[in-house]
Structure formats: structure tokens, C-alpha cells
Amino acid sequence: MRGNRPLGRAIWAPVGAAVLSGLVIGVLARLLMRGIALAVGGSTGLSLAGTVAILVAFVVLALPAAVTATARPAIMHAGRWVTAALTGLVAARTGLGDGKTILLADDGQLTTITVLIVAFAAIVVAHGRLAQHLTRRLRAPAQAPAEAVGTAAPRPV
């Protein structure tokens, strides 16, 4: 039974990392979407179904990065960029639905909208990196508390 633990960790770590990463980035994305809606004076209501759909989408989009987190560097980077590209494509497609509203925004709103769009781009890129980081952390064997936080051993005086 003990021999199956590394295999279980190898299987469940990417799934858990994708869920955690998807939830964190999905919540941030939902908040940024609300910020853009506020900036353009649009509807700011958050539906439960819409929020759940966004969270599920971000969980699924994190899978390529999470699964490739412990692969060779070229494959790991490819997985991260596949996640970023897919997440960016979905985000851009969703954002284009508000394109007319954004294009017709007043000059005073454009700075806020621009900052929010750049923040959205940053979380899109961070999505894959976070998924891979969490996968590596979840796959690592349990360590002593001092080793887990990276504290050095006390130096002799």
C-alpha cells in the first residue's frame, strides 16, 4: 500500500494544482471582469452560474500546465504556454463581447480600463506558472517544517 503513494501523488498533484490554480485565477478574473464592467458603467451583477462557469473554465485551462510541471524543461515551458495561450484566447473572446462598450468609453475611463486589461493579461500568464508551482509543491514528499519553509540550519557561534 505504501508503494502506491508516489503514484497517487503523481496523479493527484496536477489535478489538485489545477483546481487550486483555477480557483485563484478564476476569482481574480471575475473580479477584474466586474472592475471593467464598473469602469464602463455596464451591468455589474454577478450570477452564480456565470461565476461557476468561469471557475470551471479556469480549472480546465490549468490542466496542460499542471500535467507538464515535472516534465523536461522544454515540455514544461510548452505546457505553461499552452495554458497561457488557451486562457488568453478564452479571455480575449469573452472580452470582445464588451468591445463596443469599451470602444465607446469616455477618455476618463480609458486609463482604468487599460490597467484592468493589463492586469487580466498578467493573470493569464501567471495562470500556468501558478499551476506548475502548485503541482511541484503537491508532488514533493512531506518535509520537516524547517525544510519546508527553507530556513537554514542555525550557524555555530
PDB file of C-alpha atoms in Angstrom:
ATOM      1  CA  MET A   1       0.000   0.000   0.000  1.00  0.00           C
ATOM      2  CA  ARG A   2       2.829   2.396   0.811  1.00  0.00           C
ATOM      3  CA  GLY A   3       4.380   1.818  -2.616  1.00  0.00           C
ATOM      4  CA  ASN A   4       1.373   3.468  -4.295  1.00  0.00           C
ATOM      5  CA  ARG A   5       1.808   6.828  -2.560  1.00  0.00           C
ATOM      6  CA  PRO A   6       4.260   8.312  -5.104  1.00  0.00           C
ATOM      7  CA  LEU A   7       1.987   7.193  -7.942  1.00  0.00           C
ATOM      8  CA  GLY A   8      -1.032   8.700  -6.205  1.00  0.00           C
ATOM      9  CA  ARG A   9       0.891  11.907  -5.652  1.00  0.00           C
ATOM     10  CA  ALA A  10       1.895  11.967  -9.322  1.00  0.00           C
ATOM     11  CA  ILE A  11      -1.724  11.612 -10.385  1.00  0.00           C
ATOM     12  CA  TRP A  12      -3.500  13.779  -7.832  1.00  0.00           C
ATOM     13  CA  ALA A  13      -0.958  16.600  -7.572  1.00  0.00           C
ATOM     14  CA  PRO A  14      -1.681  18.012 -11.067  1.00  0.00           C
ATOM     15  CA  VAL A  15      -5.430  17.675 -10.525  1.00  0.00           C
ATOM     16  CA  GLY A  16      -5.269  19.416  -7.156  1.00  0.00           C
ATOM     17  CA  ALA A  17      -2.946  22.098  -8.530  1.00  0.00           C
ATOM     18  CA  ALA A  18      -5.265  22.731 -11.487  1.00  0.00           C
ATOM     19  CA  VAL A  19      -8.214  23.088  -9.116  1.00  0.00           C
ATOM     20  CA  LEU A  20      -6.371  25.465  -6.778  1.00  0.00           C
ATOM     21  CA  SER A  21      -4.852  27.488  -9.602  1.00  0.00           C
ATOM     22  CA  GLY A  22      -8.154  27.630 -11.467  1.00  0.00           C
ATOM     23  CA  LEU A  23      -9.999  28.838  -8.389  1.00  0.00           C
ATOM     24  CA  VAL A  24      -7.442  31.530  -7.547  1.00  0.00           C
ATOM     25  CA  ILE A  25      -7.066  32.838 -11.102  1.00  0.00           C
ATOM     26  CA  GLY A  26     -10.793  32.432 -11.778  1.00  0.00           C
ATOM     27  CA  VAL A  27     -11.720  34.562  -8.771  1.00  0.00           C
ATOM     28  CA  LEU A  28      -9.187  37.210  -9.800  1.00  0.00           C
ATOM     29  CA  ALA A  29     -10.542  37.148 -13.358  1.00  0.00           C
ATOM     30  CA  ARG A  30     -14.114  37.504 -12.127  1.00  0.00           C
ATOM     31  CA  LEU A  31     -13.116  40.499 -10.009  1.00  0.00           C
ATOM     32  CA  LEU A  32     -11.327  42.099 -12.972  1.00  0.00           C
ATOM     33  CA  MET A  33     -14.379  41.481 -15.162  1.00  0.00           C
ATOM     34  CA  ARG A  34     -16.508  43.249 -12.586  1.00  0.00           C
ATOM     35  CA  GLY A  35     -13.979  46.097 -12.485  1.00  0.00           C
ATOM     36  CA  ILE A  36     -14.172  46.536 -16.242  1.00  0.00           C
ATOM     37  CA  ALA A  37     -17.964  46.493 -16.094  1.00  0.00           C
ATOM     38  CA  LEU A  38     -17.864  49.164 -13.375  1.00  0.00           C
ATOM     39  CA  ALA A  39     -15.376  51.245 -15.361  1.00  0.00           C
ATOM     40  CA  VAL A  40     -17.582  51.323 -18.471  1.00  0.00           C
ATOM     41  CA  GLY A  41     -20.779  51.793 -16.497  1.00  0.00           C
ATOM     42  CA  GLY A  42     -22.218  48.424 -17.507  1.00  0.00           C
ATOM     43  CA  SER A  43     -24.172  45.847 -15.594  1.00  0.00           C
ATOM     44  CA  THR A  44     -22.219  44.700 -12.555  1.00  0.00           C
ATOM     45  CA  GLY A  45     -24.383  41.819 -11.423  1.00  0.00           C
ATOM     46  CA  LEU A  46     -22.611  38.548 -10.718  1.00  0.00           C
ATOM     47  CA  SER A  47     -24.638  35.449 -11.413  1.00  0.00           C
ATOM     48  CA  LEU A  48     -23.795  32.257  -9.586  1.00  0.00           C
ATOM     49  CA  ALA A  49     -23.992  30.235 -12.802  1.00  0.00           C
ATOM     50  CA  GLY A  50     -21.642  32.646 -14.588  1.00  0.00           C
ATOM     51  CA  THR A  51     -19.145  32.600 -11.742  1.00  0.00           C
ATOM     52  CA  VAL A  52     -19.166  28.793 -11.533  1.00  0.00           C
ATOM     53  CA  ALA A  53     -18.702  28.541 -15.310  1.00  0.00           C
ATOM     54  CA  ILE A  54     -15.697  30.875 -15.144  1.00  0.00           C
ATOM     55  CA  LEU A  55     -14.134  28.929 -12.271  1.00  0.00           C
ATOM     56  CA  VAL A  56     -14.624  25.588 -14.037  1.00  0.00           C
ATOM     57  CA  ALA A  57     -13.136  27.009 -17.247  1.00  0.00           C
ATOM     58  CA  PHE A  58     -10.035  28.226 -15.413  1.00  0.00           C
ATOM     59  CA  VAL A  59      -9.627  24.848 -13.673  1.00  0.00           C
ATOM     60  CA  VAL A  60      -9.771  23.020 -17.019  1.00  0.00           C
ATOM     61  CA  LEU A  61      -7.440  25.540 -18.671  1.00  0.00           C
ATOM     62  CA  ALA A  62      -4.835  24.956 -15.928  1.00  0.00           C
ATOM     63  CA  LEU A  63      -4.512  21.252 -16.722  1.00  0.00           C
ATOM     64  CA  PRO A  64      -1.870  21.467 -19.514  1.00  0.00           C
ATOM     65  CA  ALA A  65       0.498  23.396 -17.250  1.00  0.00           C
ATOM     66  CA  ALA A  66      -0.199  21.248 -14.207  1.00  0.00           C
ATOM     67  CA  VAL A  67       0.324  17.968 -16.054  1.00  0.00           C
ATOM     68  CA  THR A  68       3.652  19.102 -17.545  1.00  0.00           C
ATOM     69  CA  ALA A  69       5.036  20.659 -14.339  1.00  0.00           C
ATOM     70  CA  THR A  70       7.591  17.926 -13.705  1.00  0.00           C
ATOM     71  CA  ALA A  71       8.473  17.121 -17.313  1.00  0.00           C
ATOM     72  CA  ARG A  72      11.657  18.114 -19.123  1.00  0.00           C
ATOM     73  CA  PRO A  73      12.125  21.887 -19.340  1.00  0.00           C
ATOM     74  CA  ALA A  74      11.018  22.184 -22.973  1.00  0.00           C
ATOM     75  CA  ILE A  75       7.807  20.271 -22.313  1.00  0.00           C
ATOM     76  CA  MET A  76       7.217  22.157 -19.062  1.00  0.00           C
ATOM     77  CA  HIS A  77       7.533  25.519 -20.824  1.00  0.00           C
ATOM     78  CA  ALA A  78       5.306  24.329 -23.666  1.00  0.00           C
ATOM     79  CA  GLY A  79       2.637  23.256 -21.165  1.00  0.00           C
ATOM     80  CA  ARG A  80       2.804  26.620 -19.447  1.00  0.00           C
ATOM     81  CA  TRP A  81       2.452  28.489 -22.740  1.00  0.00           C
ATOM     82  CA  VAL A  82      -0.376  26.234 -23.930  1.00  0.00           C
ATOM     83  CA  THR A  83      -2.235  27.172 -20.750  1.00  0.00           C
ATOM     84  CA  ALA A  84      -1.437  30.863 -21.282  1.00  0.00           C
ATOM     85  CA  ALA A  85      -2.477  30.742 -24.948  1.00  0.00           C
ATOM     86  CA  LEU A  86      -5.747  28.914 -24.280  1.00  0.00           C
ATOM     87  CA  THR A  87      -6.581  31.116 -21.298  1.00  0.00           C
ATOM     88  CA  GLY A  88      -5.719  34.231 -23.297  1.00  0.00           C
ATOM     89  CA  LEU A  89      -7.855  33.076 -26.223  1.00  0.00           C
ATOM     90  CA  VAL A  90     -10.857  32.422 -23.990  1.00  0.00           C
ATOM     91  CA  ALA A  91     -10.352  35.720 -22.153  1.00  0.00           C
ATOM     92  CA  ALA A  92      -9.975  37.693 -25.376  1.00  0.00           C
ATOM     93  CA  ARG A  93     -13.034  36.047 -26.905  1.00  0.00           C
ATOM     94  CA  THR A  94     -15.053  36.896 -23.798  1.00  0.00           C
ATOM     95  CA  GLY A  95     -13.671  40.440 -23.716  1.00  0.00           C
ATOM     96  CA  LEU A  96     -14.590  41.065 -27.339  1.00  0.00           C
ATOM     97  CA  GLY A  97     -18.222  40.773 -26.293  1.00  0.00           C
ATOM     98  CA  ASP A  98     -17.700  44.076 -24.484  1.00  0.00           C
ATOM     99  CA  GLY A  99     -15.600  45.566 -27.273  1.00  0.00           C
ATOM    100  CA  LYS A 100     -18.229  48.034 -28.453  1.00  0.00           C
ATOM    101  CA  THR A 101     -18.777  49.314 -24.937  1.00  0.00           C
ATOM    102  CA  ILE A 102     -15.043  49.688 -24.366  1.00  0.00           C
ATOM    103  CA  LEU A 103     -14.510  51.461 -27.700  1.00  0.00           C
ATOM    104  CA  LEU A 104     -17.249  53.949 -26.895  1.00  0.00           C
ATOM    105  CA  ALA A 105     -15.923  54.654 -23.394  1.00  0.00           C
ATOM    106  CA  ASP A 106     -15.048  58.201 -22.374  1.00  0.00           C
ATOM    107  CA  ASP A 107     -11.417  59.283 -22.281  1.00  0.00           C
ATOM    108  CA  GLY A 108     -11.528  59.394 -18.481  1.00  0.00           C
ATOM    109  CA  GLN A 109     -12.439  55.698 -18.368  1.00  0.00           C
ATOM    110  CA  LEU A 110      -9.725  54.503 -20.744  1.00  0.00           C
ATOM    111  CA  THR A 111      -6.877  54.583 -18.220  1.00  0.00           C
ATOM    112  CA  THR A 112      -8.817  52.447 -15.767  1.00  0.00           C
ATOM    113  CA  ILE A 113      -9.896  50.047 -18.490  1.00  0.00           C
ATOM    114  CA  THR A 114      -6.326  49.780 -19.781  1.00  0.00           C
ATOM    115  CA  VAL A 115      -4.947  48.994 -16.313  1.00  0.00           C
ATOM    116  CA  LEU A 116      -7.604  46.319 -15.809  1.00  0.00           C
ATOM    117  CA  ILE A 117      -6.874  44.739 -19.213  1.00  0.00           C
ATOM    118  CA  VAL A 118      -3.133  44.664 -18.474  1.00  0.00           C
ATOM    119  CA  ALA A 119      -3.896  43.082 -15.084  1.00  0.00           C
ATOM    120  CA  PHE A 120      -6.006  40.498 -16.881  1.00  0.00           C
ATOM    121  CA  ALA A 121      -3.098  39.740 -19.217  1.00  0.00           C
ATOM    122  CA  ALA A 122      -0.805  39.334 -16.207  1.00  0.00           C
ATOM    123  CA  ILE A 123      -3.070  36.785 -14.539  1.00  0.00           C
ATOM    124  CA  VAL A 124      -3.398  34.904 -17.845  1.00  0.00           C
ATOM    125  CA  VAL A 125       0.390  34.478 -17.945  1.00  0.00           C
ATOM    126  CA  ALA A 126       0.557  33.719 -14.215  1.00  0.00           C
ATOM    127  CA  HIS A 127      -2.091  31.007 -14.568  1.00  0.00           C
ATOM    128  CA  GLY A 128       0.271  28.382 -15.996  1.00  0.00           C
ATOM    129  CA  ARG A 129       3.155  29.329 -13.715  1.00  0.00           C
ATOM    130  CA  LEU A 130       0.931  29.037 -10.630  1.00  0.00           C
ATOM    131  CA  ALA A 131      -0.429  25.659 -11.746  1.00  0.00           C
ATOM    132  CA  GLN A 132       3.091  24.320 -12.235  1.00  0.00           C
ATOM    133  CA  HIS A 133       4.349  25.715  -8.953  1.00  0.00           C
ATOM    134  CA  LEU A 134       1.444  24.161  -7.054  1.00  0.00           C
ATOM    135  CA  THR A 135       1.932  20.816  -8.806  1.00  0.00           C
ATOM    136  CA  ARG A 136       5.584  20.678  -7.796  1.00  0.00           C
ATOM    137  CA  ARG A 137       4.692  21.614  -4.206  1.00  0.00           C
ATOM    138  CA  LEU A 138       1.968  18.961  -4.016  1.00  0.00           C
ATOM    139  CA  ARG A 139       4.235  16.266  -5.504  1.00  0.00           C
ATOM    140  CA  ALA A 140       7.105  16.937  -3.119  1.00  0.00           C
ATOM    141  CA  PRO A 141       7.354  14.442  -0.288  1.00  0.00           C
ATOM    142  CA  ALA A 142       6.467  15.687   3.159  1.00  0.00           C
ATOM    143  CA  GLN A 143       9.408  17.505   4.676  1.00  0.00           C
ATOM    144  CA  ALA A 144      10.323  18.635   8.135  1.00  0.00           C
ATOM    145  CA  PRO A 145       8.830  22.070   8.925  1.00  0.00           C
ATOM    146  CA  ALA A 146      12.227  23.829   8.819  1.00  0.00           C
ATOM    147  CA  GLU A 147      12.995  22.325   5.409  1.00  0.00           C
ATOM    148  CA  ALA A 148       9.542  23.114   4.046  1.00  0.00           C
ATOM    149  CA  VAL A 149       9.874  26.851   4.607  1.00  0.00           C
ATOM    150  CA  GLY A 150      13.500  26.885   3.513  1.00  0.00           C
ATOM    151  CA  THR A 151      15.041  28.102   6.752  1.00  0.00           C
ATOM    152  CA  ALA A 152      18.713  27.467   7.159  1.00  0.00           C
ATOM    153  CA  ALA A 153      20.195  25.449   9.951  1.00  0.00           C
ATOM    154  CA  PRO A 154      21.444  27.531  12.861  1.00  0.00           C
ATOM    155  CA  ARG A 155      25.037  28.655  12.440  1.00  0.00           C
ATOM    156  CA  PRO A 156      27.555  27.838  15.125  1.00  0.00           C
ATOM    157  CA  VAL A 157      28.647  30.870  17.128  1.00  0.00           C
TER     158      VAL A 157
END
